[in-house]
XYZ file of C-alpha atoms in Angstrom:
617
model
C 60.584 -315.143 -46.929
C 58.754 -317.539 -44.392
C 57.517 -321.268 -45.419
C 54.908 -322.912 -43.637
C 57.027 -326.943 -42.090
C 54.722 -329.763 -41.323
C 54.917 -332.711 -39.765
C 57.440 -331.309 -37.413
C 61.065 -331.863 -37.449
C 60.724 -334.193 -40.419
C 59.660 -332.037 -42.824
C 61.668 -328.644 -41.204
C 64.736 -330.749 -42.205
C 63.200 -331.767 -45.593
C 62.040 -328.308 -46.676
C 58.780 -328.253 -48.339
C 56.384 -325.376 -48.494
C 52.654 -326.553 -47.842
C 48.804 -325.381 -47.116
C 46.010 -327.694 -47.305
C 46.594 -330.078 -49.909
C 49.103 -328.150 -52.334
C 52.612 -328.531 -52.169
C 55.459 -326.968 -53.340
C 58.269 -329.380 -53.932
C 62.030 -329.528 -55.115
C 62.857 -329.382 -58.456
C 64.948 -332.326 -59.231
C 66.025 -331.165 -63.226
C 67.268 -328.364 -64.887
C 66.090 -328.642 -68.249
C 67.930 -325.170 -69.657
C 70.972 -326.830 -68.674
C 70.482 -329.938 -70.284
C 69.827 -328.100 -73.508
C 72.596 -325.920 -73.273
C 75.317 -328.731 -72.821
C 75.309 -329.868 -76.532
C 76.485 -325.994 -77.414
C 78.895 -325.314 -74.460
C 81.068 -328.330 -75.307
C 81.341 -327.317 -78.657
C 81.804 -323.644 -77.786
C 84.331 -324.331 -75.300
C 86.364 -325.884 -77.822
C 87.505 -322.200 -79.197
C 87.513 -320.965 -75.989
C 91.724 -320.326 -75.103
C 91.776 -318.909 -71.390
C 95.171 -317.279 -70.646
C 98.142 -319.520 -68.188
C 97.689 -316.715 -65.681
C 95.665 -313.777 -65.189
C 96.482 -310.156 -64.401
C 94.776 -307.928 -61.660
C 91.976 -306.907 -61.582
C 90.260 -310.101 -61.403
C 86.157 -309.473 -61.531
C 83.220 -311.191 -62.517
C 79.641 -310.413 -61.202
C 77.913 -313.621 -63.864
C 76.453 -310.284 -66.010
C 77.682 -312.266 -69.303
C 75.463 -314.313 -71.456
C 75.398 -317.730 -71.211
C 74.465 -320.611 -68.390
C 78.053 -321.704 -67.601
C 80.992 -320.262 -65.745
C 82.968 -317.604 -68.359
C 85.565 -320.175 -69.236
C 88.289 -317.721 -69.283
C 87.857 -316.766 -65.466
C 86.734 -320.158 -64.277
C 88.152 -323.879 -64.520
C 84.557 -325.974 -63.695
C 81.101 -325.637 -65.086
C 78.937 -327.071 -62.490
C 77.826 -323.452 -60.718
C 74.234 -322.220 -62.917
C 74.926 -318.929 -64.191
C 71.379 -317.620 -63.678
C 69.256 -314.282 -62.779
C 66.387 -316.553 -61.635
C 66.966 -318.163 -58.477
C 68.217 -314.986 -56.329
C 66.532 -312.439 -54.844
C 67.587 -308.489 -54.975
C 70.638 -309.100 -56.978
C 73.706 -306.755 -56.821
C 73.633 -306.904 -60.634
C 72.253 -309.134 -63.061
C 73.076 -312.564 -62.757
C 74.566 -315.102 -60.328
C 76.775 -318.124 -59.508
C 74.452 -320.900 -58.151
C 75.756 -323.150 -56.252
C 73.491 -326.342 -55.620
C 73.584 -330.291 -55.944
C 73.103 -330.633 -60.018
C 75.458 -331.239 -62.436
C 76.673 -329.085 -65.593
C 73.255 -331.304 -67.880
C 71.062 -330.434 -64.682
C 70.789 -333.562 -62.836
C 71.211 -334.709 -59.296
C 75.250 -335.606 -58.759
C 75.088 -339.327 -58.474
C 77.353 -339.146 -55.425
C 74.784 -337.095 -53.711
C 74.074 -338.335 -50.041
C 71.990 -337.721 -46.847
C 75.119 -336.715 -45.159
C 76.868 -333.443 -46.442
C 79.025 -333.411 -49.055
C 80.721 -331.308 -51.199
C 78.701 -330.665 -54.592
C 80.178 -328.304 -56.908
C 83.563 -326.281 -56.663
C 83.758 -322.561 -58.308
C 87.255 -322.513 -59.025
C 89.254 -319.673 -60.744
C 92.308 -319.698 -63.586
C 95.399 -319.194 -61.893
C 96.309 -315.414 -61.467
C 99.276 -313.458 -61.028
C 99.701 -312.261 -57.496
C 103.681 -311.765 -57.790
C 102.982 -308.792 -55.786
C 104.453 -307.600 -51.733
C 103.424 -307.790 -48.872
C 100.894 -305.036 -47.765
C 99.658 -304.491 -51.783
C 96.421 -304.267 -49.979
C 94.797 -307.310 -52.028
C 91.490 -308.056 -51.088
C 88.996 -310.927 -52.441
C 85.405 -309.886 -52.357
C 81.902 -311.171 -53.044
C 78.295 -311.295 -51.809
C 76.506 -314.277 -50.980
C 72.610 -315.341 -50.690
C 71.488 -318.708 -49.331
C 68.674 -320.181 -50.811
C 66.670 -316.841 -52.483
C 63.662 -317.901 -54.399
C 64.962 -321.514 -53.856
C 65.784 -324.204 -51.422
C 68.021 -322.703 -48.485
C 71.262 -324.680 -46.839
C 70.695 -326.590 -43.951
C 72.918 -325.286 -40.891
C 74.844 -328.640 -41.373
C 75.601 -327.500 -44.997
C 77.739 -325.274 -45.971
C 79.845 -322.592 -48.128
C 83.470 -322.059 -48.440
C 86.149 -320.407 -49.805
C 89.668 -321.550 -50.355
C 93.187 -320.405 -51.472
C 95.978 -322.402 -52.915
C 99.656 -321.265 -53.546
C 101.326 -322.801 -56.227
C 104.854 -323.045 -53.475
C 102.385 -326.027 -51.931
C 99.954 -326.835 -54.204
C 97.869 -327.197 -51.344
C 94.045 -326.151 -51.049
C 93.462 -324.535 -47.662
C 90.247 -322.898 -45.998
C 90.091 -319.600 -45.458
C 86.453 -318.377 -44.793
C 83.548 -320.423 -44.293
C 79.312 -319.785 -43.481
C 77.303 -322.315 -41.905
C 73.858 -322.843 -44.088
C 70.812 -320.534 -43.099
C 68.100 -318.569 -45.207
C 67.541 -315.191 -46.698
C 66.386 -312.742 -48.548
C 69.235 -310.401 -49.282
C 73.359 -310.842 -50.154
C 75.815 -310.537 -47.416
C 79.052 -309.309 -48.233
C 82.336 -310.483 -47.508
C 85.999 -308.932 -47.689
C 88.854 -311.607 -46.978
C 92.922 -310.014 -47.031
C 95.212 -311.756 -49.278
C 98.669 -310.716 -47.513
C 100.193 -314.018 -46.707
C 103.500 -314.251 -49.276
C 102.681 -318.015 -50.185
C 99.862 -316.807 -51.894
C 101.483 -313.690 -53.452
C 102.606 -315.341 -56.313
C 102.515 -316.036 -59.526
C 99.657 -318.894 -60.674
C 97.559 -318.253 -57.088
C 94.377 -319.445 -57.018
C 90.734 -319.269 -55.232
C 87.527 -321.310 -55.179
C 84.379 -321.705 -53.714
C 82.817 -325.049 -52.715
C 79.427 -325.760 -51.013
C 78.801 -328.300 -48.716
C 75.080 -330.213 -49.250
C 72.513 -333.040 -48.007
C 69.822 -335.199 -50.253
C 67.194 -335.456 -47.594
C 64.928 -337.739 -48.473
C 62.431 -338.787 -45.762
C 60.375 -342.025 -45.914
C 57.077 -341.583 -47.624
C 58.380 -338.629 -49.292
C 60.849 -339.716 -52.537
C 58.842 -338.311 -55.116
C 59.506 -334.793 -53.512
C 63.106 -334.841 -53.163
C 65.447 -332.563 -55.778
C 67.663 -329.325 -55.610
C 68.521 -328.184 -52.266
C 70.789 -326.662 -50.157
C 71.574 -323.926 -52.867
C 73.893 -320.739 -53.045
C 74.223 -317.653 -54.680
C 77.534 -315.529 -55.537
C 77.361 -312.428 -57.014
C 80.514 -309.512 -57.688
C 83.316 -311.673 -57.212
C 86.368 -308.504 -56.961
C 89.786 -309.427 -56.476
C 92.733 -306.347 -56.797
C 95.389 -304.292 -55.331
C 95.652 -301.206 -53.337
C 92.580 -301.502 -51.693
C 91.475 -301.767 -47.681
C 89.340 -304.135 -45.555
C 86.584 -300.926 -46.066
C 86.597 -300.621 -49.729
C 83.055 -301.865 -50.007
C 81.743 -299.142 -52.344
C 82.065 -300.072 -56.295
C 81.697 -297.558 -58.993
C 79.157 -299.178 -61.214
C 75.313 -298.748 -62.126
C 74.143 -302.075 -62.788
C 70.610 -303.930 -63.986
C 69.584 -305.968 -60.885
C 66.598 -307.559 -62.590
C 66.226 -309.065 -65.628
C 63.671 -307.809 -68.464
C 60.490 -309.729 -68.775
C 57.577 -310.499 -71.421
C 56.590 -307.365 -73.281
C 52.750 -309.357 -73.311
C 50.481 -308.203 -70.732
C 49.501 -311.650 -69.744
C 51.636 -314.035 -71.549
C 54.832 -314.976 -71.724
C 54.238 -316.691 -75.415
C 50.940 -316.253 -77.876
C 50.624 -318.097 -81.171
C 51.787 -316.307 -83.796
C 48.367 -316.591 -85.586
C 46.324 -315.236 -82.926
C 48.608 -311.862 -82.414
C 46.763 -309.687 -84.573
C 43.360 -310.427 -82.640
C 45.256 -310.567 -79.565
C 47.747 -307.004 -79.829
C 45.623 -304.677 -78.643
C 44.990 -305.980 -75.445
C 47.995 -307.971 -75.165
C 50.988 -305.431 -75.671
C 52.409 -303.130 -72.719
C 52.288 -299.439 -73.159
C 55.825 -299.453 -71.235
C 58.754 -301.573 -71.327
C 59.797 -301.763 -67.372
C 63.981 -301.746 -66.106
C 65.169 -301.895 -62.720
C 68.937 -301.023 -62.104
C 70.452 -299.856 -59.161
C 73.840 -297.508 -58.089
C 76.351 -299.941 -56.525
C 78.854 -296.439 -56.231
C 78.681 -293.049 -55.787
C 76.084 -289.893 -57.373
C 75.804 -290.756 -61.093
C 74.322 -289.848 -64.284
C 72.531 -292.450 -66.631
C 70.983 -292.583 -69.897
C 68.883 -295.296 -70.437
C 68.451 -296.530 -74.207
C 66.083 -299.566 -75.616
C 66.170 -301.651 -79.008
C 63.776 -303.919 -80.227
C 65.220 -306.813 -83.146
C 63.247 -309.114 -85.369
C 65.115 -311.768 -85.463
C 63.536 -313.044 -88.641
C 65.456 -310.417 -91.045
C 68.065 -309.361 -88.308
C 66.562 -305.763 -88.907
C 66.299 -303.045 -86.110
C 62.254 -302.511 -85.663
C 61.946 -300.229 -82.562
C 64.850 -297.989 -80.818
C 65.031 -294.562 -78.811
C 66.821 -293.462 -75.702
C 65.291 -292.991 -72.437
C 66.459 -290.013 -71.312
C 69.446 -289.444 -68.918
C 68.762 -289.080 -64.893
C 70.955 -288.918 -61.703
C 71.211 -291.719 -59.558
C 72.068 -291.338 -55.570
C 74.640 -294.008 -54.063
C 73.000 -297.007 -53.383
C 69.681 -296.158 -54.920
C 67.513 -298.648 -56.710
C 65.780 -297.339 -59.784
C 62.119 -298.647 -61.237
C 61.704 -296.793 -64.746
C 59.127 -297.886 -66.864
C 59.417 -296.610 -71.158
C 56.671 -295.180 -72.951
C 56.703 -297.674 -75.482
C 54.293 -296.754 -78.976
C 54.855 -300.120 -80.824
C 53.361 -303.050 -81.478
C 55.292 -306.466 -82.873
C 54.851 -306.754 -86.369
C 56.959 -308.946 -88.908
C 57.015 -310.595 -92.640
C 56.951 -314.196 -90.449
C 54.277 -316.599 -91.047
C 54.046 -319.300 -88.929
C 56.072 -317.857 -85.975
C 57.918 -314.880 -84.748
C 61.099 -313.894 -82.193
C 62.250 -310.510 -81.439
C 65.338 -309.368 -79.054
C 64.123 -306.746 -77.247
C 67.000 -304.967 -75.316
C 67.771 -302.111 -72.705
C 71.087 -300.888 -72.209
C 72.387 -298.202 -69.632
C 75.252 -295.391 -71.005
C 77.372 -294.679 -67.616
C 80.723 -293.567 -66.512
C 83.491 -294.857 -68.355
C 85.319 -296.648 -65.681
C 82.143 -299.016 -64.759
C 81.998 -302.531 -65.265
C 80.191 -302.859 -68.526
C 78.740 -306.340 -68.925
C 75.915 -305.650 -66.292
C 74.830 -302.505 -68.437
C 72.783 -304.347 -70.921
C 69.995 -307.198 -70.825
C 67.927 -308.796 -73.350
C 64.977 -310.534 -73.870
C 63.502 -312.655 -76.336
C 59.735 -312.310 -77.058
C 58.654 -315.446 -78.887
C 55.585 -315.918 -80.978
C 54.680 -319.474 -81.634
C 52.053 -321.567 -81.651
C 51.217 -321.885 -77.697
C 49.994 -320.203 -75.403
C 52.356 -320.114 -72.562
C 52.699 -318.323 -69.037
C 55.870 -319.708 -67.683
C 59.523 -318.693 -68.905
C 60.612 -322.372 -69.425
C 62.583 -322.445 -66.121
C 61.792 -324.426 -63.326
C 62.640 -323.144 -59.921
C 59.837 -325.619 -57.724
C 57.743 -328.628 -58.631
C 53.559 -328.144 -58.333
C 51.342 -330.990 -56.932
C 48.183 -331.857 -54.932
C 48.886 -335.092 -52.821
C 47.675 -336.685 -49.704
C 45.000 -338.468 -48.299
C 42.058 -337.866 -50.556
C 43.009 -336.404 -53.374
C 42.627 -339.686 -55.372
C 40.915 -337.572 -57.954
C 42.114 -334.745 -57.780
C 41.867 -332.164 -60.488
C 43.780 -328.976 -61.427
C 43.034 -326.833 -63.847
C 45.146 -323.642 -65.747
C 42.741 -321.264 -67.096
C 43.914 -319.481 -70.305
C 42.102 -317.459 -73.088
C 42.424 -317.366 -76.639
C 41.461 -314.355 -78.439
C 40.529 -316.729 -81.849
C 38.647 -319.480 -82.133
C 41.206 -322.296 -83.059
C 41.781 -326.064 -82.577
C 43.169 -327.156 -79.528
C 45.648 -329.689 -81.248
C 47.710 -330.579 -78.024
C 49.123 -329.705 -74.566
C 52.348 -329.162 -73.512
C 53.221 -330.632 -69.905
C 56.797 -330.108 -67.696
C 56.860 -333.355 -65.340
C 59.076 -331.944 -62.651
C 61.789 -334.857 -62.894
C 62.454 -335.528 -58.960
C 65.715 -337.458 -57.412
C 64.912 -340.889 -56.604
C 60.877 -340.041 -57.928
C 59.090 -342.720 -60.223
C 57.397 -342.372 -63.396
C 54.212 -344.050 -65.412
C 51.748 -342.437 -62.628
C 48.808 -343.030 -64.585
C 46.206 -339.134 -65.365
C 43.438 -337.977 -67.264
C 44.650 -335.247 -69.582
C 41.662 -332.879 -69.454
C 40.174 -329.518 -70.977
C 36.881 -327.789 -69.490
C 34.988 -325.169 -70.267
C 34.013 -321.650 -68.334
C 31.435 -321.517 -65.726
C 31.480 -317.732 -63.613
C 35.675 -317.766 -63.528
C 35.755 -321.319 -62.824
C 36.490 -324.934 -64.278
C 32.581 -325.629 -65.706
C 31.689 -328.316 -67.799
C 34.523 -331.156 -68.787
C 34.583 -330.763 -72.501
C 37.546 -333.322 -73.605
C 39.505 -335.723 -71.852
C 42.400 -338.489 -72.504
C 43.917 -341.320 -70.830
C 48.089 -340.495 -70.179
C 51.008 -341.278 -68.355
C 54.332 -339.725 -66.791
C 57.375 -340.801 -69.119
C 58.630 -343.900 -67.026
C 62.425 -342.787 -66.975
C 64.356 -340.062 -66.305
C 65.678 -339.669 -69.247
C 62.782 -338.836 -71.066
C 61.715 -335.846 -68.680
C 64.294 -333.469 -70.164
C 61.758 -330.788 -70.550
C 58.516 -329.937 -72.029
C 56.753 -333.093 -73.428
C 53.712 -332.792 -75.996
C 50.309 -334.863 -75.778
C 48.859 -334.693 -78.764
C 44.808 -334.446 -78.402
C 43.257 -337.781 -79.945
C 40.777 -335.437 -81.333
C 41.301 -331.566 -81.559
C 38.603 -329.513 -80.253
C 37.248 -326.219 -80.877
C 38.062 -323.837 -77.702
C 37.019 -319.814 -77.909
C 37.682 -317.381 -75.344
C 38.242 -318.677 -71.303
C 38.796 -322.497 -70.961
C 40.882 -324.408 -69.008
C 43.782 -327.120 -69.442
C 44.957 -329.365 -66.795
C 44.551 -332.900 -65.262
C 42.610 -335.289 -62.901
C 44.889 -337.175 -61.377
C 44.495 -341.122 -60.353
C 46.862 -341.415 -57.260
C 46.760 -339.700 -53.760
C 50.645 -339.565 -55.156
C 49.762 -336.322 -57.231
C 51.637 -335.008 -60.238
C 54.323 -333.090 -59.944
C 54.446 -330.445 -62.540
C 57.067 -327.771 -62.877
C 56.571 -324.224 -61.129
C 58.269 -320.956 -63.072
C 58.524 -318.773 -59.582
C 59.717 -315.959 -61.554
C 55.631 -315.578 -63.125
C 53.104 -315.447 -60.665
C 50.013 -316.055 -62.571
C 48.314 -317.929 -59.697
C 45.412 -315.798 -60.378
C 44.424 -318.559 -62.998
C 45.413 -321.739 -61.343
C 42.593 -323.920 -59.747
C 42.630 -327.086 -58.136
C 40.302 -329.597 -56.777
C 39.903 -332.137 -54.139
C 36.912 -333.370 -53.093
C 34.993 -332.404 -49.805
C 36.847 -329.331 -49.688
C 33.671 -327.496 -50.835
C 34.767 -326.604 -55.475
C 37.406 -325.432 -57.298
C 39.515 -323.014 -55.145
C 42.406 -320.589 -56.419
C 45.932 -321.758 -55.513
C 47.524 -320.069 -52.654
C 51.185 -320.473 -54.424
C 52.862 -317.339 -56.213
C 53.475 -319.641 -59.554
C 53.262 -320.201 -63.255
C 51.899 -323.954 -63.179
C 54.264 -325.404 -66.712
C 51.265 -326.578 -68.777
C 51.155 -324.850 -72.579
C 47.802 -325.208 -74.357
C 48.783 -326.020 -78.783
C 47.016 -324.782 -81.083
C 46.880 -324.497 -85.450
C 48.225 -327.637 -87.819
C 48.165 -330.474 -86.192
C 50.957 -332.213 -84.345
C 53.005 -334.829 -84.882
C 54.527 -336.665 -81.784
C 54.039 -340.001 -80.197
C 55.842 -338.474 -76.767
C 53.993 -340.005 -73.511
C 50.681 -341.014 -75.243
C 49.733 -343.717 -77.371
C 45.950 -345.099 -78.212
C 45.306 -348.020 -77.691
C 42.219 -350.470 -79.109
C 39.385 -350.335 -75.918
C 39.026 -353.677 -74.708
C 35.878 -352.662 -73.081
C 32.599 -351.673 -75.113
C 30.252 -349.425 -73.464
C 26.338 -349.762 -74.917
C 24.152 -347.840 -75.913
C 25.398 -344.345 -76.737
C 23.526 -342.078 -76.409
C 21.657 -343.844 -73.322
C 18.870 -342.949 -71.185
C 17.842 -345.617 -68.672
C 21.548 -347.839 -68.000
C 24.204 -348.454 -70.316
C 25.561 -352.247 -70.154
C 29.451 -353.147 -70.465
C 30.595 -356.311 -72.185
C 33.849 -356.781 -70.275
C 36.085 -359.764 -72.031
C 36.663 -362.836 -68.990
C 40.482 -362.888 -69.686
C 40.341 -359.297 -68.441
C 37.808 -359.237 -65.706
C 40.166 -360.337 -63.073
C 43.057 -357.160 -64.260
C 39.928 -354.841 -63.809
C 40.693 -352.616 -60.209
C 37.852 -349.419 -60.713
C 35.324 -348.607 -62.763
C 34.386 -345.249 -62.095
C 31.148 -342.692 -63.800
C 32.137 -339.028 -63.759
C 29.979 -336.164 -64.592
C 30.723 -332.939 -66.884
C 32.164 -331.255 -64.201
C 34.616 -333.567 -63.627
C 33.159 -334.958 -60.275
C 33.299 -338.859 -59.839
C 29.285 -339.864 -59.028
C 29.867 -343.784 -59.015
C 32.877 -345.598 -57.918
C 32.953 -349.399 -58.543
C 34.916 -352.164 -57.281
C 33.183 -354.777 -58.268
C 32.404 -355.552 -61.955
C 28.747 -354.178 -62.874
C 27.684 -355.446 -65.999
C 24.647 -352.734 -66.310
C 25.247 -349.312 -64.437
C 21.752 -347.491 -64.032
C 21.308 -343.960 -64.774
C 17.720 -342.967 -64.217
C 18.817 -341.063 -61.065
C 20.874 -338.459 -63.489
C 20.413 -335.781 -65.351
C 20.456 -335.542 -69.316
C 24.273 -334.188 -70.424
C 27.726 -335.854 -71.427
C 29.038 -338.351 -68.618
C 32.581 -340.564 -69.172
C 32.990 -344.079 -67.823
C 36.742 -344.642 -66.839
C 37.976 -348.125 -65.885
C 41.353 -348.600 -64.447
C 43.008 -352.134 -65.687
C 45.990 -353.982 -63.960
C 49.303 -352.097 -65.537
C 48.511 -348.526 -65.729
C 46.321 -348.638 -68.405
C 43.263 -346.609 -68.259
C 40.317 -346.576 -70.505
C 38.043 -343.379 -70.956
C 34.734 -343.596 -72.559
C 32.810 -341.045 -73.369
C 29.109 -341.079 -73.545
C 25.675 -339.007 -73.689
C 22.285 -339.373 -71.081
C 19.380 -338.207 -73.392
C 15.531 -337.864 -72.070
């Protein structure tokens, strides 16, 4: 995995991904954590872990769940994920980065490295001799999909004896980046540690860079991933083969092109929608095996079993990584009305003496009432920034297979470390034109939530006025800072194919070159109710007459005048045509063509006005 450093040294230390004008940036909030904090404190409350384990210790993060299993582990800061990592031993991991168990930056965090989150096991029973052959072993990744370590970061791993009570170092990796896990093998033969009540942890060692000019970017860096953490007896320093078939990638959308579709629109939408295959990947982590492969689909709804059938049974070769894709014949159907989940499930049938959590994944199709190509997870932050791109517009294309109303959008801000909020944008919809962004068909004043706390995940604009939207159109924004928005990026769903942005000079809309899922949802049937981010306000500007053909006049109040700081006319594409800094009480519009044209006039405290207006013959 190569990224593209400008600016030199600066940004090489920084870390951001760039070409032209789009960036890639840190993501700076993990909103599935914060949502999953309410439920893990209560859960943990009838969670009992034993004084001491017994041998063998193992845990490769296979197990539901986005916390530590708290009857193997004593912290909860390491993300239990199978997102971030790339070619996984088996499913799941132990990330290791700088947020906290609710997914925010550690408030300790500094420029200079310093230790961010500790994986730290239950005490275990080593009252064993010397020469038990006890080894601890894992694999490790640095960075993966995400932000690598710096070399001045870090990971460690240390022991501690109960006889001391001390914590001391016993392996270490300077930060660097790549693609694959590197495994490890460390001896345990030193008689303070075989004891009763020893105990082992991993801590990682990070930086906050944040370079002048650049806050807004900053967020989760410096990350790393464990993976089949193995501690036992009577084994040797080459006992690096484990007898286990396990799923190395987790299932994904059963849709074709979405990850969610209204519920509403499924029946229009099902034949063209639905796989004819549901796809596994699992690899051999051991020796020549046989496995039967079995799949289950759920409706959650009734709890009743809708779709099931085995696989078939094949042999694996040591080491081998297996793509199989199902015949599925099914299509989702259920009693629900106004929205739909199903638990669709593969599960492997091995040899007896493999570890069994990493046998079985799940995933849960959901039917609602957006359209949606993103899983809800974060890994990056989107945005279009730098000199120029005042103006700036991107735009998601998606299509829906009914006619509906368009009743509001949801947006994931990408919640930065030390970024601001209340950037002032122009919520906007267009229609088709040949593939691209064509005509601007709705648009509405909006800002980013002004505080952190209010960027905890998906936020919903509702549309002043719904509109009518059939087949390809296209959601997005026009920004009114060279700042840019940063919008979450799901790097697990590339739908980039869809993803257009705009800057002007640079010759139209262009495709994104970023492998993304940009985290805008178009909303559509009854209409919403939420006051989240935007609220109207009265105009305190009238724009006459409407429709107009020769100039429209603007009766600007005097107590405002001097709070006014741009006036600007943009056409139906979205282009600006007339930018004003000085007040103009007529503007004149012989020189354009007949169509629908919007004023917008920037006023002294982020507001923004939009009016709309028509140029008739």
């Amino acid at each position: 995995m190569k990224k593209i450093w400008i600016h030199s040294t600066l940004l090489f230390l920084f870390g951001l991904e760039l070409s032209a004008q789009e960036n890639l940036t840190l993501f700076g909030f993990n909103p599935v954590l914060y949502q999953q904090k309410a439920r893990f404190l209560q859960a943990k409350k009838e969670i009992t872990a034993p004084d001491t384990l017994e041998l063998p210790f193992f845990d490769d993060f296979s197990t539901p769940g986005v916390y530590p299993d708290q009857t193997k582990w004593l912290d909860k800061g390491a993300y239990i994920n199978s997102e971030m990592a790339l070619q996984m031993v088996s499913i799941g991991v132990a990330s290791l980065d700088v947020l906290d168990s609710a997914g925010t930056v550690y408030p300790y965090a500094t420029t200079s490295p310093f230790i961010a989150e500790s994986l730290t096991s239950t005490p275990i029973n080593l009252d064993l001799p010397v020469g038990s052959g006890v080894f601890l072993s894992f694999f490790y990744q640095p960075g993966g999909r995400v932000n690598p370590p710096e070399t001045q970061d870090s990971l460690l791993l240390e022991f501690k004896s109960p006889l001391t009570g001390e914590w001391e170092k016993v392996w270490s990796t300077p930060g660097f980046e790549s693609d694959t896990f590197h495994h490890a093998m460390i001896s345990v033969d030193d008689p303070r540690f075989l004891v009763k009540g020893f105990q082992f942890r991993f801590r990682n060692y990070a930086s906050i860079l944040v370079p002048a000019g650049l806050e807004g970017m900053a967020g989760n860096q410096d990350i790393w991933h464990l993976d089949y953490i193995f501690l036992d007896k009577d084994r040797t320093g080459n006992d690096t083969v484990y007898r286990d078939v396990a799923f190395v990638e987790p299932l994904h959308s059963l849709l074709v092109n979405y990850e969610a579709i209204p519920w509403h629109h499924w029946s229009a939408a099902r034949l063209q929608e639905m796989y004819d295959s549901i796809y596994i990947t699992y690899r051999n982590n051991g020796t020549l095996t046989s496995v039967t492969r079995y799949f289950k689909i759920r409706d959650s709804l009734d709890q009743s079993q809708v779709y099931y059938y085995s696989g078939g049974a094949d042999n694996i070769e040591a080491q081998q990584v297996i793509k199989y894709g199902s015949k599925l014949v099914y299509t989702f159907s259920s009693p629900a009305t106004d929205s739909a989940l199903f638990e669709v499930k593969s599960y492997l049938n091995t040899d007896a003496n493999d570890f069994r959590g990493n046998d079985t994944i799940r995933y849960y199709q959901r039917f609602n009432h957006y359209y949606a190509y993103d899983d809800g997870s974060p890994e990056s932050g989107y945005l279009v920034n730098g000199e120029g791109t005042s103006g700036a517009m991107v735009a998601l294309r998606y299509k829906t297979y009914l006619t509906d109303s368009l009743r509001a959008v949801d947006i994931l801000f990408n919640s930065t470390y030390q970024g601001s909020g209340q950037d002032p944008f122009t919520l906007a919809v267009w229609d088709d034109q040949d593939g691209f962004p064509g005509n601007l068909i709705y648009s509405q004043e909006c800002s980013v939530p002004e505080t952190k706390e209010k960027l905890h995940g998906f936020h919903t604009i509702p549309l002043d006025e719904p509109i009518e939207v059939s087949g390809n159109f296209y959601v997005g924004y026009i920004q009114s800072t060279t700042q840019g928005l940063n919008i979450g990026a799901d790097l697990n769903r590339n739908r980039s194919q869809h993803l257009y942005y705009y800057v002007a000079g640079t010759g139209g809309w262009q495709n994104t070159s970023k492998n993304l899922s940009l985290m805008i949802r178009p909303i559509f049937g009854s209409p919403i109710i939420s006051g989240i981010i935007h609220t109207p306000e009265e105009p305190i500007i009238t724009v006459f007459p409407n429709p107009a053909s020769e100039y429209i006049s603007l009766h600007i109040p005097a107590q405002v005048r001097e709070q006014i700081r741009e006036i600007a006319l943009i056409n139906s594409q979205g282009h600006k045509i007339l930018v004003y800094k000085e007040l103009p009480d007529r503007i004149d519009l012989s020189s354009f063509p007949p169509g629908m044209y919007f004023l917008v006039v920037k006023i002294e405290g982020n507001r923004v006005e939009n009016h709309k207006f028509m140029i008739i013959n």
